[in-house]
Tab-separated table of C-alpha atoms in Angstrom:
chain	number	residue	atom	x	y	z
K	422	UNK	CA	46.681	-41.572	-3.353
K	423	UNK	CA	45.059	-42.348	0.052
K	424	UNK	CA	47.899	-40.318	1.938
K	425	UNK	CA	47.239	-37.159	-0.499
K	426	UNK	CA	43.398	-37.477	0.184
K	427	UNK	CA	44.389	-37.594	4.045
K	428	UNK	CA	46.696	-34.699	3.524
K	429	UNK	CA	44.074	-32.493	1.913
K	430	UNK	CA	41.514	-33.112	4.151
K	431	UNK	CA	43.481	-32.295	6.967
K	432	UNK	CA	44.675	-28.991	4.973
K	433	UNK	CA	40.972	-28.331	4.135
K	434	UNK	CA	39.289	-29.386	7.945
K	435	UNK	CA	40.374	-25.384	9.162
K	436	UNK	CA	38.519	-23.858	6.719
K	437	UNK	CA	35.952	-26.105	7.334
K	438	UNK	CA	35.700	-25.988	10.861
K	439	UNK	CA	36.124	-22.506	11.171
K	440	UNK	CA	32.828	-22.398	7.965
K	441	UNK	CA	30.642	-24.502	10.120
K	442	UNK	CA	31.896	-22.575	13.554
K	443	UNK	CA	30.773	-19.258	12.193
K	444	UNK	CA	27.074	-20.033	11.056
K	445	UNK	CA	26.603	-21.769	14.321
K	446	UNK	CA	26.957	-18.157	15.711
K	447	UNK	CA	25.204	-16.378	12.873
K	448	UNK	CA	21.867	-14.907	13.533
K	449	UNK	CA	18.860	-12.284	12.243
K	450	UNK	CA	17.034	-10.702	14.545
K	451	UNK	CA	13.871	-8.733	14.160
K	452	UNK	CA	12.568	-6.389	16.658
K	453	UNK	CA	9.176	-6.203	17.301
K	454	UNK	CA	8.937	-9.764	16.624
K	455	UNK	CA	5.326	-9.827	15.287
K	456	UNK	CA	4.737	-6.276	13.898
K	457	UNK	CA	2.147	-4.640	11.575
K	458	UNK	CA	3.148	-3.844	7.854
K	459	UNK	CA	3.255	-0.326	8.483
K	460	UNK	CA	5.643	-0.266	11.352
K	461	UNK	CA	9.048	0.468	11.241
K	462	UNK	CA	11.395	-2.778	11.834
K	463	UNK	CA	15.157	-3.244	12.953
K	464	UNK	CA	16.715	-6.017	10.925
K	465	UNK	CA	20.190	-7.182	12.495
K	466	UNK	CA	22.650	-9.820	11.414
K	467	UNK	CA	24.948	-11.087	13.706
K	468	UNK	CA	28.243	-13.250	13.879
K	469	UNK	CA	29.881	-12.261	10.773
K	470	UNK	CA	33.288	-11.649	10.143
K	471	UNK	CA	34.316	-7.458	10.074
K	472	UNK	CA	34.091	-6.271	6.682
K	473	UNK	CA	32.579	-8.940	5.292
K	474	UNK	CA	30.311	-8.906	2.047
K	475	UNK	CA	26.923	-10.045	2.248
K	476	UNK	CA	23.292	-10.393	0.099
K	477	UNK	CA	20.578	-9.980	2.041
K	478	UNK	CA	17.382	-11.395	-0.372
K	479	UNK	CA	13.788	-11.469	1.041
K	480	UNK	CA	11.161	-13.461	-0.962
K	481	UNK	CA	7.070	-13.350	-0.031
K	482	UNK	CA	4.527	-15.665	-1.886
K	483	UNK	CA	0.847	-14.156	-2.348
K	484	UNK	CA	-1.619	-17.039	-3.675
K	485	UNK	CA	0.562	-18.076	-6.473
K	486	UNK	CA	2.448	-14.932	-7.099
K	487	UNK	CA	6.065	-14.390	-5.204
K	488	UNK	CA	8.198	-10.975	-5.124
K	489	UNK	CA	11.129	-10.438	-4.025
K	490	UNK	CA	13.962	-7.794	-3.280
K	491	UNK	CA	17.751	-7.877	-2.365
K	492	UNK	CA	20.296	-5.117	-0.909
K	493	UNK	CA	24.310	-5.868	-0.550
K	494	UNK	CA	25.974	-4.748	3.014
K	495	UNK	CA	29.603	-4.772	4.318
K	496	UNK	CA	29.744	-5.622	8.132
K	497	UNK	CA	31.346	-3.506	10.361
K	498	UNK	CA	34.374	-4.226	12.876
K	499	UNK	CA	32.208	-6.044	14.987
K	500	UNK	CA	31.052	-8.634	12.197
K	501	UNK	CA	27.167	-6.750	12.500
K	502	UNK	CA	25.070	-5.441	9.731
K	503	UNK	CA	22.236	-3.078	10.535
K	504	UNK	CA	19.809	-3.065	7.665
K	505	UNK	CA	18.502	0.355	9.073
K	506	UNK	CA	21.696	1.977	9.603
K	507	UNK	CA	24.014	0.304	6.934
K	508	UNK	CA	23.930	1.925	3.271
K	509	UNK	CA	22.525	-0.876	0.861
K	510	UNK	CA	25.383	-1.273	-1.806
K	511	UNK	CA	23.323	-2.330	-4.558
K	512	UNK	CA	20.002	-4.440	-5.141
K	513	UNK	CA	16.196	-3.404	-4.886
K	514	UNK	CA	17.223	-0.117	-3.477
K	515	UNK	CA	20.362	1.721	-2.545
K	516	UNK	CA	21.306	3.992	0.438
K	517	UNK	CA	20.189	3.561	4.465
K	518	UNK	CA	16.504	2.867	4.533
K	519	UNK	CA	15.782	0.148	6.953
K	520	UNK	CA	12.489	-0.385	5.672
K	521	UNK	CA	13.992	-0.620	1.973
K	522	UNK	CA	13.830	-4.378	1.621
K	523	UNK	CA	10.219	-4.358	1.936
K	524	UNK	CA	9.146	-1.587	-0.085
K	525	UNK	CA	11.447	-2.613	-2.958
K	526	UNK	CA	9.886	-5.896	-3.387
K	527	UNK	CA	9.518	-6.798	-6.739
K	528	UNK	CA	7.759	-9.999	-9.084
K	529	UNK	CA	10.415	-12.476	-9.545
K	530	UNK	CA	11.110	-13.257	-13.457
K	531	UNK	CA	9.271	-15.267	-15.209
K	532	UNK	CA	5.911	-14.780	-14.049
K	533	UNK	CA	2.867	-12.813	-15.483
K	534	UNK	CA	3.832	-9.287	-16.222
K	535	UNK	CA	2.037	-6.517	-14.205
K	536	UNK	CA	2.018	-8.205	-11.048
K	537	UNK	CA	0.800	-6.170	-8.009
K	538	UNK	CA	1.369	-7.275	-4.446
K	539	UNK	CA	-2.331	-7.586	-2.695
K	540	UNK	CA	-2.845	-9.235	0.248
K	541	UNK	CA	-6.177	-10.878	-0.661
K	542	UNK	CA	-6.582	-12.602	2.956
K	543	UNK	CA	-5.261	-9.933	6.103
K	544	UNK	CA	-6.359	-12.761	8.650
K	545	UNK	CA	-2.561	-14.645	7.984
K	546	UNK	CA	0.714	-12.509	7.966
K	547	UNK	CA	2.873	-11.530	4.880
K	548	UNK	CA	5.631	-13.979	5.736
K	549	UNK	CA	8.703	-12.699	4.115
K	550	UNK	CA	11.740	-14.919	4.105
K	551	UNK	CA	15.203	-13.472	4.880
K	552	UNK	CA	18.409	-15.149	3.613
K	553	UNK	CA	21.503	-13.866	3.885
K	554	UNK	CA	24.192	-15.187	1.323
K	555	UNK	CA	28.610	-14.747	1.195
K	556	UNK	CA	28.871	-12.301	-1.171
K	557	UNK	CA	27.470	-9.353	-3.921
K	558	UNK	CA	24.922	-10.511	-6.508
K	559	UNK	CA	22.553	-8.015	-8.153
K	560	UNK	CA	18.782	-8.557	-7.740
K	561	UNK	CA	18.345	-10.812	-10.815
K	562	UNK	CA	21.678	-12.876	-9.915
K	563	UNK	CA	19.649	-13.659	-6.555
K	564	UNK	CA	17.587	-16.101	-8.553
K	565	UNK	CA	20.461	-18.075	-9.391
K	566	UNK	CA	23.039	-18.453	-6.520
K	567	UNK	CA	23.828	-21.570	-6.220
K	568	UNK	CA	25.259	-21.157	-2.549
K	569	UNK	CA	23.528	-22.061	0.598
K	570	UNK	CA	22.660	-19.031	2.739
K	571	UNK	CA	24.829	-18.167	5.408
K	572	UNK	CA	21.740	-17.957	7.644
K	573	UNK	CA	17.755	-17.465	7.112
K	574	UNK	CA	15.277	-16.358	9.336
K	575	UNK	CA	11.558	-15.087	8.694
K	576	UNK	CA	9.650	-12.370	9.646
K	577	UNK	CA	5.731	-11.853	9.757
K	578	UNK	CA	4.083	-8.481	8.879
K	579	UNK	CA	0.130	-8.248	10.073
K	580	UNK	CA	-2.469	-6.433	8.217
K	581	UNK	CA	-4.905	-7.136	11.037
K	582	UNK	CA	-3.735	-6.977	14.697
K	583	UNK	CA	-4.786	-10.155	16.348
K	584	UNK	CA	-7.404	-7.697	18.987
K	585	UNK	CA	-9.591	-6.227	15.328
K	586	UNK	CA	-12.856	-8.305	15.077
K	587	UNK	CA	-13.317	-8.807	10.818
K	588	UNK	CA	-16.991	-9.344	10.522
K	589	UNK	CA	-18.123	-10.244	6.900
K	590	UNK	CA	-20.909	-8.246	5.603
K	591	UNK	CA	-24.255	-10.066	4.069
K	592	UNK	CA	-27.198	-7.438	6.152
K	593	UNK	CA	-30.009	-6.735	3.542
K	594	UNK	CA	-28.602	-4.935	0.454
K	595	UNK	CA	-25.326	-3.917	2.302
K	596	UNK	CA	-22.247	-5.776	1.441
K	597	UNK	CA	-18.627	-5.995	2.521
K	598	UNK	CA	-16.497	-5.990	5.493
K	599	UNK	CA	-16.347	-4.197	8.983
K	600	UNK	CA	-13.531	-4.373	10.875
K	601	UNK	CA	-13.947	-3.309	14.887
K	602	UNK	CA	-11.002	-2.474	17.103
K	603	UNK	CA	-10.658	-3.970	20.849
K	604	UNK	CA	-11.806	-1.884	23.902
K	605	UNK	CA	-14.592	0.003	24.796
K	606	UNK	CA	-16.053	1.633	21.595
K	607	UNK	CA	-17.644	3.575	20.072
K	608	UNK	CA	-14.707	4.581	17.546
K	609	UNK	CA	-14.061	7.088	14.602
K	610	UNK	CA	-15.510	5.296	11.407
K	611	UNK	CA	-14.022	5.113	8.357
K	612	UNK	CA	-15.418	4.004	4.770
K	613	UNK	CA	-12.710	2.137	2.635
K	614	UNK	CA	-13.018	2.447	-1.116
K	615	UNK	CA	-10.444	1.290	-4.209
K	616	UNK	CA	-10.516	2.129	-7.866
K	617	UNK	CA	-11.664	0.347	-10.831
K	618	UNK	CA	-9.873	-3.113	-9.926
K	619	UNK	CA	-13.625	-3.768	-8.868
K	620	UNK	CA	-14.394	-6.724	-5.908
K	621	UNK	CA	-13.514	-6.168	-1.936
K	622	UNK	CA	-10.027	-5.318	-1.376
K	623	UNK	CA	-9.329	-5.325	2.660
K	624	UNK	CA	-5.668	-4.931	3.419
K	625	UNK	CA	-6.228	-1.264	4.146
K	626	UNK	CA	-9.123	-0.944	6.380
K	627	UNK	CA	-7.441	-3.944	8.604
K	628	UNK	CA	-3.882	-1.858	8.784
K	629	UNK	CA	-6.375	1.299	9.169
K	630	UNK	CA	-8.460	-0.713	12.172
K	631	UNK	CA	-5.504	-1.620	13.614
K	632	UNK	CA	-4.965	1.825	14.125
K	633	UNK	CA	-8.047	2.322	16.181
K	634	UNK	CA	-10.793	3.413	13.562
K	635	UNK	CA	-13.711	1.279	12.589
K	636	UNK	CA	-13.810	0.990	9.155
K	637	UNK	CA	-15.868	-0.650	6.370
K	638	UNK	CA	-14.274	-2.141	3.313
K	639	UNK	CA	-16.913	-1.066	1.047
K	640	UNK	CA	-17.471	-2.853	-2.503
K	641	UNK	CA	-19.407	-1.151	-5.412
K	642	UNK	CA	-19.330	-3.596	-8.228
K	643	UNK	CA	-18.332	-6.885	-9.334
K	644	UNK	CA	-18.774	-8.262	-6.050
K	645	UNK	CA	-21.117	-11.062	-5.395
K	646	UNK	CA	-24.628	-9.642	-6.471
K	647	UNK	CA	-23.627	-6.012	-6.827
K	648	UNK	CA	-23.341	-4.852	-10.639
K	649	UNK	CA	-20.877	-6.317	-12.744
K	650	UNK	CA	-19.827	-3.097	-14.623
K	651	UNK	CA	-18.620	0.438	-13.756
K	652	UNK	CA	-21.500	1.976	-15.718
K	653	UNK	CA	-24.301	-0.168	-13.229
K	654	UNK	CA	-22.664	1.175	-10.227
K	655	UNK	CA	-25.809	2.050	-7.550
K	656	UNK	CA	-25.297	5.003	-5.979
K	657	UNK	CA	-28.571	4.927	-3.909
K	658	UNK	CA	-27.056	1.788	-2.463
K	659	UNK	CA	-23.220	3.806	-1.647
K	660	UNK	CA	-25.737	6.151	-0.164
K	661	UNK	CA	-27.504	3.774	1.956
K	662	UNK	CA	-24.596	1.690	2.583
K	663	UNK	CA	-23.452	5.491	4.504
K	664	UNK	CA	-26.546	5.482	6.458
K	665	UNK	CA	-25.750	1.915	7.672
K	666	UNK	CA	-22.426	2.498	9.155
K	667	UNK	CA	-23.128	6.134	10.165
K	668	UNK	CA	-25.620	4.861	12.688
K	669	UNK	CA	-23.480	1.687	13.595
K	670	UNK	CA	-23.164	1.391	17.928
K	671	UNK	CA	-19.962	0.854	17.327
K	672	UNK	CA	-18.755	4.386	15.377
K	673	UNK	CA	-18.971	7.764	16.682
K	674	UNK	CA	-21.907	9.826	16.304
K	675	UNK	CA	-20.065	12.193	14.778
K	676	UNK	CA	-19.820	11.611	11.109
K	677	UNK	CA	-17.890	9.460	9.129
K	678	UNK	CA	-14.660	9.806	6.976
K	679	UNK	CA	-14.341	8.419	3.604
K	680	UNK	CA	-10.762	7.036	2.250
K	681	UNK	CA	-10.778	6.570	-1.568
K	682	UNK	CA	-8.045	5.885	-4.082
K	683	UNK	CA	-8.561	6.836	-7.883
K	684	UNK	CA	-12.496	6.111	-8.716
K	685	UNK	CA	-12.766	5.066	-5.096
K	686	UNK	CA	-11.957	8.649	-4.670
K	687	UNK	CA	-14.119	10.258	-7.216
K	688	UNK	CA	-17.046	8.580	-5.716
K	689	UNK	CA	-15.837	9.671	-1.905
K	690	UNK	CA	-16.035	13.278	-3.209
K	691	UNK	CA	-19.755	12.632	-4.714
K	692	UNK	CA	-21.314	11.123	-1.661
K	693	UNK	CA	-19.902	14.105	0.560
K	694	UNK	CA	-22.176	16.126	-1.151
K	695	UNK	CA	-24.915	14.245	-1.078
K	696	UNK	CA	-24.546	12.592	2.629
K	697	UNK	CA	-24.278	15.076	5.282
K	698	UNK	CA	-22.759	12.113	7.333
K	699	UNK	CA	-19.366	12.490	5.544
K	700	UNK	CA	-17.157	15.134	7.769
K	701	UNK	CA	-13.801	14.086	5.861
K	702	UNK	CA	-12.650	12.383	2.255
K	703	UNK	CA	-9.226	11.562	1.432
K	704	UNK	CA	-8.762	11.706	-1.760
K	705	UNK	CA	-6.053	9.575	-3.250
K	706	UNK	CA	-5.141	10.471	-7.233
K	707	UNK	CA	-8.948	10.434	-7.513
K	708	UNK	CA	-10.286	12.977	-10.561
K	709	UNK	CA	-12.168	15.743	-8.470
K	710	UNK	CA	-15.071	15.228	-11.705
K	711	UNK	CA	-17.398	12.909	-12.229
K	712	UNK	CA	-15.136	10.130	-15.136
K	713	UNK	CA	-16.258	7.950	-17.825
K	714	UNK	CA	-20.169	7.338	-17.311
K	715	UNK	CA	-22.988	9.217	-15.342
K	716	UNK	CA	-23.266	7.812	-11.443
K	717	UNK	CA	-27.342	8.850	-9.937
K	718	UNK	CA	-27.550	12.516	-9.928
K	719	UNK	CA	-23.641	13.342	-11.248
K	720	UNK	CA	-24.683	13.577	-15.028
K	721	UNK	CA	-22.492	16.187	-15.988
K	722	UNK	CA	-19.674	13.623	-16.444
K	723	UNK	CA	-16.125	13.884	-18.577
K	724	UNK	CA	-16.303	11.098	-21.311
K	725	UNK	CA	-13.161	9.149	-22.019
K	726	UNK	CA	-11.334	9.275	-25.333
K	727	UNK	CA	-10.207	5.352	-25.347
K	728	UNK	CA	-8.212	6.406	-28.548
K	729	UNK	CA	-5.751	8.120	-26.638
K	730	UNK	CA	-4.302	4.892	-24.965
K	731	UNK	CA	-0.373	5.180	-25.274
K	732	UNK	CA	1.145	1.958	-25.607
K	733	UNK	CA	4.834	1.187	-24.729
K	734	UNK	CA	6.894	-1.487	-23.928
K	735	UNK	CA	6.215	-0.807	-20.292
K	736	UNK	CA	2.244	-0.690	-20.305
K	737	UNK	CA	-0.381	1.586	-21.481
K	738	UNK	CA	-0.422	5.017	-20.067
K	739	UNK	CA	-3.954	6.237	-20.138
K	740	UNK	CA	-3.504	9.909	-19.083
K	741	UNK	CA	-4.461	11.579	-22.383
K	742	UNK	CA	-7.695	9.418	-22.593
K	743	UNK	CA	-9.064	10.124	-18.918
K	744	UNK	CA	-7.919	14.315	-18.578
K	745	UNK	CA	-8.640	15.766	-22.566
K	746	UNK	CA	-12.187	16.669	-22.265
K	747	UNK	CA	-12.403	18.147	-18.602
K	748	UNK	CA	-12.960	21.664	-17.940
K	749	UNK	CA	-13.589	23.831	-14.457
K	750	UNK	CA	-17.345	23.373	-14.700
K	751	UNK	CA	-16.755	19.826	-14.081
K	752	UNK	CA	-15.193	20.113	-11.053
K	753	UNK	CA	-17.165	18.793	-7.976
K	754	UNK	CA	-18.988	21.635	-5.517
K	755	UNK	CA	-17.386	20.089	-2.353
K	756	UNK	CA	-17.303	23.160	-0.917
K	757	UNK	CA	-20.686	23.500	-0.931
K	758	UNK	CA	-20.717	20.665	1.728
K	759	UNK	CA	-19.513	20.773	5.432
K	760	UNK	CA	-16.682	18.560	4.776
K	761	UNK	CA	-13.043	18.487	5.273
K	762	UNK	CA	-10.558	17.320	2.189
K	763	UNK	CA	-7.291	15.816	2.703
K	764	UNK	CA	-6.104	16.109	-1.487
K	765	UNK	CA	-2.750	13.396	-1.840
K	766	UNK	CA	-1.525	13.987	-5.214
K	767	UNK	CA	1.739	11.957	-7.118
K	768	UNK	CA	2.926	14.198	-9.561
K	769	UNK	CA	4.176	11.371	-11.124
K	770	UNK	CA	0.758	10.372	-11.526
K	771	UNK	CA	0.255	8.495	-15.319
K	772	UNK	CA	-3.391	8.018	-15.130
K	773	UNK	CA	-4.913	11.275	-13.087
K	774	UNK	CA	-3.679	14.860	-14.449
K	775	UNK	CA	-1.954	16.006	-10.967
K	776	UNK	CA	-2.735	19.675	-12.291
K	777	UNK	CA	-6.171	19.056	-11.370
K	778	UNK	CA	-5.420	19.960	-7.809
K	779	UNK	CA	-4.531	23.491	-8.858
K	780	UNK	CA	-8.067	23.732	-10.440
K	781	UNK	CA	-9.679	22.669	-7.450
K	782	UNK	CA	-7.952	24.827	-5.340
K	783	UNK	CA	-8.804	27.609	-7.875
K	784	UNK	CA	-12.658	26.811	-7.849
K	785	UNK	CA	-12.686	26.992	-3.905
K	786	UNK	CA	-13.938	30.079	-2.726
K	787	UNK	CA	-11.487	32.024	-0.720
K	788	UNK	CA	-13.561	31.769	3.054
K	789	UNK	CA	-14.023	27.903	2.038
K	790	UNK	CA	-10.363	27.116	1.132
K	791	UNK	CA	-9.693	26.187	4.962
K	792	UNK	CA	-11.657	22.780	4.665
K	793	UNK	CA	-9.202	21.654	1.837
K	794	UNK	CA	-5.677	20.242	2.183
K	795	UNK	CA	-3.516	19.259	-0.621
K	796	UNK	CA	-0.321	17.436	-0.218
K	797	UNK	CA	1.585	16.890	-3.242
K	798	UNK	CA	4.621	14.231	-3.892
K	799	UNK	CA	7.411	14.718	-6.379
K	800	UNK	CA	7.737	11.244	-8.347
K	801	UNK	CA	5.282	9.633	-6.756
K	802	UNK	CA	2.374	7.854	-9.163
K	803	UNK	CA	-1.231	6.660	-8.763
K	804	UNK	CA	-1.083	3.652	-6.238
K	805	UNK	CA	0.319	5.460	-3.113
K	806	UNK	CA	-0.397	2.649	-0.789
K	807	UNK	CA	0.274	2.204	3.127
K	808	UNK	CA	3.520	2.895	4.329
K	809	UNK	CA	6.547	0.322	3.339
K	810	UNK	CA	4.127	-1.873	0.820
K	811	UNK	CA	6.143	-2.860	-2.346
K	812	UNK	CA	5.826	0.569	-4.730
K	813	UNK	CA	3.948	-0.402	-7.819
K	814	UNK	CA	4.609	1.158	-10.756
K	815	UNK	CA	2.495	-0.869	-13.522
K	816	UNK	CA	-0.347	-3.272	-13.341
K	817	UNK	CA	-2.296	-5.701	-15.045
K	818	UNK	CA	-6.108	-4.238	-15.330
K	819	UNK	CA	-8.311	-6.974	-15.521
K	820	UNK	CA	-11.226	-4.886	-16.520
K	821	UNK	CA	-9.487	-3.306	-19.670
K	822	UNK	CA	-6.799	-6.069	-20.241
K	823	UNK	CA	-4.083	-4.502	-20.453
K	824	UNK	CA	-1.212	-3.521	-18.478
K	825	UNK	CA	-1.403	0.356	-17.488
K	826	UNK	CA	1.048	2.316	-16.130
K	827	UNK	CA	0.438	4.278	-12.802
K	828	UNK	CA	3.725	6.078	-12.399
K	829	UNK	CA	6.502	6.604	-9.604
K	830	UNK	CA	10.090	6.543	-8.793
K	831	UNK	CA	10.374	3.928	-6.865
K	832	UNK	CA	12.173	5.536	-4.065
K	833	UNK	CA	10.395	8.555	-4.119
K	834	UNK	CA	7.181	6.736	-4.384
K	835	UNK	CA	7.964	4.955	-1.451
K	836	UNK	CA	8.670	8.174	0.985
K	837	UNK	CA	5.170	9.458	-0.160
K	838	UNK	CA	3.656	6.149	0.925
K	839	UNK	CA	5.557	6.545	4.240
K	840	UNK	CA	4.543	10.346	4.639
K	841	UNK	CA	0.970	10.391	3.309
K	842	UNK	CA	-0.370	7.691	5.413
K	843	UNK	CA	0.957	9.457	8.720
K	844	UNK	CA	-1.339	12.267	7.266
K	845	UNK	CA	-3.973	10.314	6.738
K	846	UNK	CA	-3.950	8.633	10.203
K	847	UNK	CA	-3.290	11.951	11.747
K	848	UNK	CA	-6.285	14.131	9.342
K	849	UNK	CA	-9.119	11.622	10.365
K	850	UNK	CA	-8.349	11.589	13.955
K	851	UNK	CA	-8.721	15.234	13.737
K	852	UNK	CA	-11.328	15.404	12.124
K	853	UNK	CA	-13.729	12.648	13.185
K	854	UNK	CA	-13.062	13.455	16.965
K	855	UNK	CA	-13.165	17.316	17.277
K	856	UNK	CA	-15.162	16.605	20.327
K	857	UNK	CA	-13.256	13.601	21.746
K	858	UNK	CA	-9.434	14.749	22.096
K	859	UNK	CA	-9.199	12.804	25.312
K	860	UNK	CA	-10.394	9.713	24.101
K	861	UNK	CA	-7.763	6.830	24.469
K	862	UNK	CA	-6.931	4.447	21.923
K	863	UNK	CA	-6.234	1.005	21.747
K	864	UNK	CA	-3.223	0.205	23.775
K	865	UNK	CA	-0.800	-1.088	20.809
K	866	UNK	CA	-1.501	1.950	18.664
């Protein structure tokens, strides 16, 4: 019995050796090293054999809450995979995307359903871990390999580049948070506003600071001592909260731009015409009427019908119950202001009719349609985020309690994410420095 034990062990010490040899040689590398969530990456595997099969899963933890995604490769004759030039087999997402295993990211089973990746605190990187395993397994058979990975590695994505001073906001009435690039200012400013998720949501304005703007993360209600419900909201202090940051050392004297997504949107539109401040609003998936409750002077407002909620297995879609009751004569006047609109629309939008647009553009006098832009996504929903953040196409709303449904392919969802926030980057630089064209930027933008 001993010599047989001998004997195999000896039989099984090549395969062994040559196991252990391999991984010694195996390695991911990730070029730039330390980058920003919404730059592009190069993710390369070395030292595996040619042809070989491989799962490459990435996992990220945010609070309590982890996502994850997965994509198969075959190596090439050289034993290399390159996630941004190698077709993804099968997983999160197929086809050559580089950026795929990021956007794809998903809630792992068995957790809360409507989970939405956001980065609550953008001074610590979204550390994703990358494991690379022998092998084809489908997204949910990730979850229960039973192998050790080949190799693993980890890669952090900033919000905030390490030069962008975050400075809490606690000045009189005014609340939220300012974020300042490095270098000598001043810089175009930029008001940050989200939806009806309520609170002060920062991972945008730090990616958008990091991109050389100043920018407030403005918060309207249930927020320390601001209101507690949509139909408090204070628009003398959004107003005044303008005023502030307009005048601000630090931003250009030259107006401000507003960013808004859904009602963060719909109140962007109001305060450009009521602040002359506001040069430029982009509007994301936000209804171009005043929704669901008077706000200060908008009192010609388009009631919800609650009793159109849709429910499915996958979430409520609210679409009937926010667009049944509006008409053209509800449409916001913004081109009664001097401001320029950059209009993103998903027509795969669940929540905001995407037809809207073509009403706006309709109401627009003909010598004022210049000042309005409208980009428009096929299969894209509600939530177009940042480029490469995980697509989200459902959501837990804590305010209604229920799970709604925003919309989106995922893969088309995610090439509107990529392609709108280029336009965003590139519409506010025009338009908040019309007079400052030669005016450099921070040297890592």
């Amino acid at each position: 019995m001993f010599r047989r034990q001998v004997k195999n062990l000896l039989f099984d010490f090549p395969k062994l050796y040559d196991n252990i040899f391999i991984r010694c040689f195996m390695e991911i590398k990730v070029y730039p090293e330390e980058p920003l969530v919404d730059d592009r990456i190069s993710i390369t595997i070395y030292g595996l054999s040619p042809q070989q099969k491989v799962t490459v899963k990435t996992s990220v933890t945010e609070v309590k809450s982890t996502f994850s995604s997965s994509a198969c490769f075959i190596s090439d004759a050289s034993g290399h995979v390159f996630i941004d030039k190698h077709p993804s087999m099968l997983g999160t997402y197929t086809g050559v995307d580089g950026m795929g295993i990021f956007w794809s990211m998903t809630a792992d089973p068995g957790q809360q359903k409507g989970l939405r990746y956001l980065k609550r605190d953008v001074t610590t990187p979204q550390v994703v871990n990358l494991s690379v395993f022998e092998g084809h397994y489908s997204w949910s058979d990730c979850h229960n390999i039973s192998q050790e990975p080949l190799v693993s590695s980890k890669v952090e994505r900033w919000f905030l580049h390490k030069s962008v001073k975050r400075e809490v906001i606690r000045d009189g009435i005014f609340r939220g948070t300012l974020f300042t690039p490095s270098g000598p200012g001043p810089f175009p400013g930029v008001i940050d506003m989200f939806g009806t998720a309520g609170g002060l949501i920062e991972f945008r304005a730090a990616i958008l600071a990091s991109r050389g703007f100043v920018v407030f993360a403005l918060p309207y209600f249930q927020y320390e001592d601001l209101p507690e419900s949509l139909t408090d909201i204070n628009f003398d202090y959004l107003k005044e909260s303008i005023d502030w940051f307009s005048k601000h050392s630090n931003v250009i004297n030259n107006g401000v731009g507003i960013l808004g997504v859904s009602k963060g949107a719909e109140i962007a539109l109001m305060l450009a015409m009521k602040c002359p401040q506001v040069k430029s609003v982009v509007n994301i998936n936000g209804t171009p009427f005043c929704s669901y409750c008077p706000l200060g002077p908008f009192t010609n407002f388009v009631e919800s019908d609650f009793s159109k909620f849709q429910y499915t297995d996958e979430g409520v879609h609210i679409w009937d119950a926010m667009n049944t009751h509006f008409k053209p004569e509800h449409v916001l006047k913004t081109w009664e202001s001097d401001v320029q609109i950059l209009y993103i629309i998903g027509e795969d939008d669940k929540s905001v009719d995407p037809d809207h647009a073509n009403v706006v553009y309709n109401c627009y006098p003909d010598n004022q349609k210049h000042k309005l832009t409208i980009q428009r996504y096929p299969n894209a929903g509600h939530l177009i985020e940042p480029a490469y953040l995980p697509v989200c196409r459902a959501s837990f709303h804590k305010i209604f309690g229920f799970v709604f449904v925003w919309g989106g392919i995922k893969e088309d969802h995610a090439r509107a994410q990529e392609d709108s926030w280029k336009s965003i980057l590139k519409f506010f630089k025009r338009t908040l420095l019309p007079n400052n064209k030669g005016k450099s930027f921070p040297s890592h933008l």
